[in-house]
PDB file of C-alpha atoms in Angstrom:
ATOM      1  CA  MET O   1     -30.095 -12.455  40.706  1.00  0.00           C
ATOM      2  CA  ALA O   2     -32.544 -15.402  41.584  1.00  0.00           C
ATOM      3  CA  LYS O   3     -35.357 -13.364  42.615  1.00  0.00           C
ATOM      4  CA  SER O   4     -37.545 -11.796  39.540  1.00  0.00           C
ATOM      5  CA  GLY O   5     -39.322  -9.269  41.375  1.00  0.00           C
ATOM      6  CA  LEU O   6     -37.570  -5.786  41.740  1.00  0.00           C
ATOM      7  CA  SER O   7     -37.495  -4.331  45.414  1.00  0.00           C
ATOM      8  CA  THR O   8     -36.016  -1.159  47.070  1.00  0.00           C
ATOM      9  CA  PRO O   9     -32.994  -0.731  49.639  1.00  0.00           C
ATOM     10  CA  THR O  10     -34.075   0.248  52.774  1.00  0.00           C
ATOM     11  CA  SER O  11     -30.587   0.845  54.248  1.00  0.00           C
ATOM     12  CA  PHE O  12     -27.271   1.373  53.239  1.00  0.00           C
ATOM     13  CA  GLU O  13     -26.060  -2.208  53.469  1.00  0.00           C
ATOM     14  CA  PRO O  14     -23.485  -3.469  50.898  1.00  0.00           C
ATOM     15  CA  LEU O  15     -24.577  -4.240  47.558  1.00  0.00           C
ATOM     16  CA  SER O  16     -22.835  -5.992  44.420  1.00  0.00           C
ATOM     17  CA  ILE O  17     -23.085  -6.207  40.994  1.00  0.00           C
ATOM     18  CA  GLY O  18     -23.690  -9.216  38.698  1.00  0.00           C
ATOM     19  CA  ILE O  19     -23.158  -9.247  34.907  1.00  0.00           C
ATOM     20  CA  ASP O  20     -24.347 -12.063  32.824  1.00  0.00           C
ATOM     21  CA  ILE O  21     -22.556 -11.650  28.888  1.00  0.00           C
ATOM     22  CA  GLY O  22     -24.185 -14.022  26.875  1.00  0.00           C
ATOM     23  CA  GLY O  23     -23.718 -14.527  22.805  1.00  0.00           C
ATOM     24  CA  THR O  24     -26.816 -12.736  22.148  1.00  0.00           C
ATOM     25  CA  GLY O  25     -27.509 -10.291  24.958  1.00  0.00           C
ATOM     26  CA  THR O  26     -26.088  -9.009  28.471  1.00  0.00           C
ATOM     27  CA  LYS O  27     -28.014  -8.563  31.579  1.00  0.00           C
ATOM     28  CA  PHE O  28     -26.913  -7.269  34.467  1.00  0.00           C
ATOM     29  CA  GLY O  29     -28.143  -5.773  38.015  1.00  0.00           C
ATOM     30  CA  ILE O  30     -27.707  -5.109  41.424  1.00  0.00           C
ATOM     31  CA  VAL O  31     -28.235  -7.521  44.546  1.00  0.00           C
ATOM     32  CA  ASP O  32     -28.140  -7.065  48.452  1.00  0.00           C
ATOM     33  CA  ARG O  33     -26.758  -9.882  50.306  1.00  0.00           C
ATOM     34  CA  ASN O  34     -29.826 -11.886  50.216  1.00  0.00           C
ATOM     35  CA  GLY O  35     -30.109 -12.087  46.776  1.00  0.00           C
ATOM     36  CA  ASN O  36     -32.837 -10.195  46.306  1.00  0.00           C
ATOM     37  CA  LEU O  37     -32.657  -8.250  42.626  1.00  0.00           C
ATOM     38  CA  LEU O  38     -32.757  -4.145  43.364  1.00  0.00           C
ATOM     39  CA  PHE O  39     -32.095  -2.651  39.835  1.00  0.00           C
ATOM     40  CA  SER O  40     -31.698  -4.674  36.392  1.00  0.00           C
ATOM     41  CA  GLY O  41     -31.322  -3.848  32.761  1.00  0.00           C
ATOM     42  CA  GLU O  42     -30.072  -5.646  29.281  1.00  0.00           C
ATOM     43  CA  MET O  43     -28.251  -4.784  26.129  1.00  0.00           C
ATOM     44  CA  SER O  44     -27.088  -6.347  23.305  1.00  0.00           C
ATOM     45  CA  THR O  45     -23.989  -8.220  23.063  1.00  0.00           C
ATOM     46  CA  ARG O  46     -23.592  -8.352  19.480  1.00  0.00           C
ATOM     47  CA  GLY O  47     -24.067  -4.503  18.442  1.00  0.00           C
ATOM     48  CA  HIS O  48     -20.825  -3.762  18.756  1.00  0.00           C
ATOM     49  CA  ALA O  49     -17.933  -3.865  16.319  1.00  0.00           C
ATOM     50  CA  ASN O  50     -15.282  -4.272  18.986  1.00  0.00           C
ATOM     51  CA  LEU O  51     -14.933  -5.114  23.009  1.00  0.00           C
ATOM     52  CA  GLU O  52     -14.072  -1.430  24.080  1.00  0.00           C
ATOM     53  CA  ALA O  53     -17.527  -0.132  22.334  1.00  0.00           C
ATOM     54  CA  PHE O  54     -18.972  -2.884  24.464  1.00  0.00           C
ATOM     55  CA  ILE O  55     -17.762  -2.094  27.820  1.00  0.00           C
ATOM     56  CA  ASP O  56     -18.131   1.588  27.166  1.00  0.00           C
ATOM     57  CA  GLU O  57     -21.902   0.988  26.959  1.00  0.00           C
ATOM     58  CA  LEU O  58     -21.888  -1.508  29.740  1.00  0.00           C
ATOM     59  CA  TYR O  59     -20.166   1.215  31.924  1.00  0.00           C
ATOM     60  CA  ASN O  60     -22.886   4.043  30.939  1.00  0.00           C
ATOM     61  CA  ARG O  61     -25.411   1.656  31.774  1.00  0.00           C
ATOM     62  CA  LEU O  62     -24.501   0.580  34.911  1.00  0.00           C
ATOM     63  CA  SER O  63     -23.563   3.487  36.145  1.00  0.00           C
ATOM     64  CA  VAL O  64     -27.290   4.845  36.075  1.00  0.00           C
ATOM     65  CA  LEU O  65     -28.203   1.756  38.069  1.00  0.00           C
ATOM     66  CA  ILE O  66     -25.447   2.494  40.537  1.00  0.00           C
ATOM     67  CA  GLU O  67     -26.652   6.295  41.260  1.00  0.00           C
ATOM     68  CA  LYS O  68     -30.390   4.751  41.627  1.00  0.00           C
ATOM     69  CA  ALA O  69     -29.089   2.344  44.472  1.00  0.00           C
ATOM     70  CA  GLY O  70     -27.126   4.863  46.413  1.00  0.00           C
ATOM     71  CA  GLY O  71     -23.803   5.515  44.284  1.00  0.00           C
ATOM     72  CA  SER O  72     -20.664   3.295  44.296  1.00  0.00           C
ATOM     73  CA  GLY O  73     -19.886   3.591  47.969  1.00  0.00           C
ATOM     74  CA  ARG O  74     -22.620   0.930  47.865  1.00  0.00           C
ATOM     75  CA  MET O  75     -21.152  -1.427  45.798  1.00  0.00           C
ATOM     76  CA  ARG O  76     -18.846  -4.233  47.452  1.00  0.00           C
ATOM     77  CA  GLY O  77     -17.943  -6.284  44.615  1.00  0.00           C
ATOM     78  CA  ILE O  78     -18.472  -7.134  40.843  1.00  0.00           C
ATOM     79  CA  GLY O  79     -18.725 -10.686  39.226  1.00  0.00           C
ATOM     80  CA  VAL O  80     -19.083 -11.316  35.802  1.00  0.00           C
ATOM     81  CA  GLY O  81     -20.145 -14.337  33.844  1.00  0.00           C
ATOM     82  CA  ALA O  82     -19.129 -14.931  30.270  1.00  0.00           C
ATOM     83  CA  PRO O  83     -18.996 -17.920  27.550  1.00  0.00           C
ATOM     84  CA  ASN O  84     -15.591 -19.764  28.202  1.00  0.00           C
ATOM     85  CA  GLY O  85     -14.709 -17.520  31.251  1.00  0.00           C
ATOM     86  CA  ASN O  86     -11.482 -18.445  32.849  1.00  0.00           C
ATOM     87  CA  TYR O  87     -11.657 -18.897  36.396  1.00  0.00           C
ATOM     88  CA  TYR O  88      -8.048 -18.816  36.853  1.00  0.00           C
ATOM     89  CA  SER O  89      -6.900 -16.470  34.500  1.00  0.00           C
ATOM     90  CA  GLY O  90      -9.703 -13.661  34.632  1.00  0.00           C
ATOM     91  CA  THR O  91      -9.715 -14.163  30.866  1.00  0.00           C
ATOM     92  CA  VAL O  92     -12.297 -14.879  28.065  1.00  0.00           C
ATOM     93  CA  GLU O  93     -10.441 -17.672  25.799  1.00  0.00           C
ATOM     94  CA  TYR O  94     -12.082 -18.176  22.282  1.00  0.00           C
ATOM     95  CA  ALA O  95     -15.802 -18.132  23.019  1.00  0.00           C
ATOM     96  CA  PRO O  96     -17.508 -19.306  20.028  1.00  0.00           C
ATOM     97  CA  ASN O  97     -20.686 -17.805  20.557  1.00  0.00           C
ATOM     98  CA  LEU O  98     -19.079 -14.283  21.554  1.00  0.00           C
ATOM     99  CA  PRO O  99     -17.864 -11.511  18.183  1.00  0.00           C
ATOM    100  CA  TRP O 100     -15.065 -10.659  19.679  1.00  0.00           C
ATOM    101  CA  ARG O 101     -12.347 -13.673  19.278  1.00  0.00           C
ATOM    102  CA  GLY O 102      -9.168 -14.860  20.660  1.00  0.00           C
ATOM    103  CA  ILE O 103      -8.381 -14.613  24.224  1.00  0.00           C
ATOM    104  CA  ILE O 104     -10.046 -11.387  25.948  1.00  0.00           C
ATOM    105  CA  PRO O 105      -8.499 -10.022  29.130  1.00  0.00           C
ATOM    106  CA  LEU O 106     -10.540  -8.846  31.784  1.00  0.00           C
ATOM    107  CA  ALA O 107      -8.554  -9.458  34.829  1.00  0.00           C
ATOM    108  CA  LYS O 108      -9.848  -6.007  36.873  1.00  0.00           C
ATOM    109  CA  LEU O 109     -13.320  -8.036  36.909  1.00  0.00           C
ATOM    110  CA  ILE O 110     -14.272 -10.939  39.101  1.00  0.00           C
ATOM    111  CA  LEU O 111     -15.003 -13.443  36.204  1.00  0.00           C
ATOM    112  CA  THR O 112     -16.367 -16.994  36.079  1.00  0.00           C
ATOM    113  CA  ASN O 113     -17.754 -19.071  33.193  1.00  0.00           C
ATOM    114  CA  ASP O 114     -21.421 -17.924  32.856  1.00  0.00           C
ATOM    115  CA  ALA O 115     -22.741 -21.391  33.588  1.00  0.00           C
ATOM    116  CA  ASN O 116     -20.582 -21.650  37.170  1.00  0.00           C
ATOM    117  CA  ALA O 117     -21.854 -18.379  37.815  1.00  0.00           C
ATOM    118  CA  ALA O 118     -25.504 -19.757  37.446  1.00  0.00           C
ATOM    119  CA  ALA O 119     -24.819 -22.684  39.344  1.00  0.00           C
ATOM    120  CA  ILE O 120     -23.610 -20.703  42.139  1.00  0.00           C
ATOM    121  CA  GLY O 121     -26.579 -18.592  42.427  1.00  0.00           C
ATOM    122  CA  GLU O 122     -29.210 -21.273  42.460  1.00  0.00           C
ATOM    123  CA  MET O 123     -26.768 -22.850  45.150  1.00  0.00           C
ATOM    124  CA  MET O 124     -26.960 -19.660  47.154  1.00  0.00           C
ATOM    125  CA  TYR O 125     -30.402 -18.442  46.363  1.00  0.00           C
ATOM    126  CA  GLY O 126     -32.444 -20.844  44.056  1.00  0.00           C
ATOM    127  CA  ALA O 127     -33.459 -24.257  43.423  1.00  0.00           C
ATOM    128  CA  ALA O 128     -30.489 -25.730  44.735  1.00  0.00           C
ATOM    129  CA  LYS O 129     -30.486 -24.271  48.021  1.00  0.00           C
ATOM    130  CA  GLY O 130     -29.094 -26.417  50.317  1.00  0.00           C
ATOM    131  CA  MET O 131     -28.053 -29.137  47.657  1.00  0.00           C
ATOM    132  CA  LYS O 132     -24.263 -30.357  47.846  1.00  0.00           C
ATOM    133  CA  ASP O 133     -24.315 -32.133  44.799  1.00  0.00           C
ATOM    134  CA  PHE O 134     -26.030 -31.003  41.350  1.00  0.00           C
ATOM    135  CA  ILE O 135     -25.331 -30.298  37.844  1.00  0.00           C
ATOM    136  CA  MET O 136     -26.575 -26.611  36.734  1.00  0.00           C
ATOM    137  CA  ILE O 137     -27.583 -26.507  32.644  1.00  0.00           C
ATOM    138  CA  THR O 138     -27.966 -23.203  31.211  1.00  0.00           C
ATOM    139  CA  LEU O 139     -29.724 -22.553  27.477  1.00  0.00           C
ATOM    140  CA  GLY O 140     -29.541 -19.913  25.457  1.00  0.00           C
ATOM    141  CA  THR O 141     -27.532 -18.980  22.202  1.00  0.00           C
ATOM    142  CA  GLY O 142     -25.298 -21.855  23.387  1.00  0.00           C
ATOM    143  CA  VAL O 143     -25.521 -24.342  26.193  1.00  0.00           C
ATOM    144  CA  GLY O 144     -23.442 -24.181  29.717  1.00  0.00           C
ATOM    145  CA  SER O 145     -23.180 -26.631  32.494  1.00  0.00           C
ATOM    146  CA  GLY O 146     -21.621 -26.051  36.206  1.00  0.00           C
ATOM    147  CA  ILE O 147     -21.277 -28.886  38.406  1.00  0.00           C
ATOM    148  CA  VAL O 148     -21.089 -28.894  42.166  1.00  0.00           C
ATOM    149  CA  ALA O 149     -19.769 -31.850  44.313  1.00  0.00           C
ATOM    150  CA  ASN O 150     -20.016 -31.495  47.916  1.00  0.00           C
ATOM    151  CA  GLY O 151     -20.918 -28.224  47.890  1.00  0.00           C
ATOM    152  CA  LYS O 152     -17.860 -27.230  45.481  1.00  0.00           C
ATOM    153  CA  LEU O 153     -18.071 -25.802  42.168  1.00  0.00           C
ATOM    154  CA  ILE O 154     -15.772 -28.063  40.046  1.00  0.00           C
ATOM    155  CA  TYR O 155     -12.937 -26.055  37.659  1.00  0.00           C
ATOM    156  CA  GLY O 156     -11.155 -28.673  36.559  1.00  0.00           C
ATOM    157  CA  HIS O 157      -7.125 -28.378  35.859  1.00  0.00           C
ATOM    158  CA  ASP O 158      -7.631 -25.357  33.497  1.00  0.00           C
ATOM    159  CA  GLY O 159     -10.822 -23.573  34.400  1.00  0.00           C
ATOM    160  CA  PHE O 160     -13.350 -25.239  31.971  1.00  0.00           C
ATOM    161  CA  ALA O 161     -14.338 -28.607  33.407  1.00  0.00           C
ATOM    162  CA  GLY O 162     -18.080 -29.517  32.689  1.00  0.00           C
ATOM    163  CA  GLU O 163     -18.437 -27.726  29.159  1.00  0.00           C
ATOM    164  CA  LEU O 164     -21.354 -30.521  28.216  1.00  0.00           C
ATOM    165  CA  GLY O 165     -22.706 -28.194  25.288  1.00  0.00           C
ATOM    166  CA  HIS O 166     -18.998 -28.985  23.493  1.00  0.00           C
ATOM    167  CA  THR O 167     -20.014 -32.740  23.977  1.00  0.00           C
ATOM    168  CA  ILE O 168     -19.888 -34.459  20.839  1.00  0.00           C
ATOM    169  CA  ILE O 169     -23.262 -36.409  20.846  1.00  0.00           C
ATOM    170  CA  ILE O 170     -23.645 -37.520  17.401  1.00  0.00           C
ATOM    171  CA  ASN O 171     -20.550 -38.481  15.242  1.00  0.00           C
ATOM    172  CA  ASP O 172     -20.184 -36.344  12.057  1.00  0.00           C
ATOM    173  CA  GLY O 173     -23.209 -34.059  12.970  1.00  0.00           C
ATOM    174  CA  ARG O 174     -23.954 -30.721  12.184  1.00  0.00           C
ATOM    175  CA  MET O 175     -21.417 -28.173  12.150  1.00  0.00           C
ATOM    176  CA  HIS O 176     -20.917 -25.958  15.022  1.00  0.00           C
ATOM    177  CA  GLU O 177     -19.923 -22.258  13.546  1.00  0.00           C
ATOM    178  CA  GLY O 178     -18.229 -21.198  16.145  1.00  0.00           C
ATOM    179  CA  THR O 179     -15.717 -24.149  17.426  1.00  0.00           C
ATOM    180  CA  GLY O 180     -15.649 -26.053  13.898  1.00  0.00           C
ATOM    181  CA  LYS O 181     -16.707 -29.079  15.250  1.00  0.00           C
ATOM    182  CA  LYS O 182     -19.399 -31.899  14.251  1.00  0.00           C
ATOM    183  CA  GLY O 183     -22.339 -33.011  16.405  1.00  0.00           C
ATOM    184  CA  SER O 184     -21.923 -31.181  19.489  1.00  0.00           C
ATOM    185  CA  LEU O 185     -24.695 -31.134  21.922  1.00  0.00           C
ATOM    186  CA  GLU O 186     -24.644 -26.969  21.743  1.00  0.00           C
ATOM    187  CA  SER O 187     -25.582 -27.765  17.935  1.00  0.00           C
ATOM    188  CA  TYR O 188     -28.913 -29.160  18.593  1.00  0.00           C
ATOM    189  CA  ALA O 189     -29.947 -28.205  22.212  1.00  0.00           C
ATOM    190  CA  SER O 190     -29.124 -24.291  22.398  1.00  0.00           C
ATOM    191  CA  ALA O 191     -31.568 -21.694  20.940  1.00  0.00           C
ATOM    192  CA  THR O 192     -29.220 -21.590  17.930  1.00  0.00           C
ATOM    193  CA  GLY O 193     -29.575 -25.588  17.646  1.00  0.00           C
ATOM    194  CA  VAL O 194     -33.308 -25.448  17.959  1.00  0.00           C
ATOM    195  CA  LYS O 195     -33.677 -22.433  15.405  1.00  0.00           C
ATOM    196  CA  LEU O 196     -31.349 -24.580  12.812  1.00  0.00           C
ATOM    197  CA  THR O 197     -33.502 -27.787  13.190  1.00  0.00           C
ATOM    198  CA  ALA O 198     -37.132 -25.962  12.861  1.00  0.00           C
ATOM    199  CA  LEU O 199     -35.461 -24.755   9.469  1.00  0.00           C
ATOM    200  CA  GLU O 200     -34.229 -27.869   8.405  1.00  0.00           C
ATOM    201  CA  MET O 201     -37.515 -29.716   9.322  1.00  0.00           C
ATOM    202  CA  LEU O 202     -39.445 -27.021   7.192  1.00  0.00           C
ATOM    203  CA  GLU O 203     -37.037 -27.616   4.228  1.00  0.00           C
ATOM    204  CA  LYS O 204     -37.952 -31.159   4.303  1.00  0.00           C
ATOM    205  CA  SER O 205     -41.729 -30.617   4.918  1.00  0.00           C
ATOM    206  CA  GLN O 206     -44.222 -29.949   2.007  1.00  0.00           C
ATOM    207  CA  GLU O 207     -46.692 -28.930   4.807  1.00  0.00           C
ATOM    208  CA  ASP O 208     -47.875 -25.480   4.928  1.00  0.00           C
ATOM    209  CA  SER O 209     -46.307 -23.779   8.026  1.00  0.00           C
ATOM    210  CA  LEU O 210     -46.892 -20.440  10.057  1.00  0.00           C
ATOM    211  CA  LEU O 211     -43.239 -20.685  10.488  1.00  0.00           C
TER     212      LEU O 211
END
């Protein structure tokens, strides 16, 4: 989903569904083989008490887009990116920024780590098109990263290679509520971390602020 402008399908060429499950919101869209975004939508990730309710709403919202795109017969694939998505097992494992804990099985979906999915998208359609070696950094509720070397995404032995967000950058630093670790990059550089830093600065300052 590299291109932001919506376009209309002009033929019955195969289409694909992309889903990005973020810690705060979930975005989804239907794209053609060239990466053109045809239809898109978004919904809250945290507004569901359990995973089943989340999947039900996601299914209902996607069904509307699929019908607009010409029906399920045109869909040739579906890819899902999620925090702590394990490429090898097809599961989301102990994601600190998602409301559902433990190991979440999504075996019937094509699942990859959300930052890895972003890296593949940039390599195929975006700023990294034509590049063989690069690192993709994603900033949102958390900090994700995808590493590409010699044109191939690096997964590591357990499917979690390149998770720079959980690298400790400050010894005994800020506590990460999701992991319980102190001083990780995600604790400072994510949207959540920036917000916490702003609040800490406001508490220490005696000056008036619009915030």
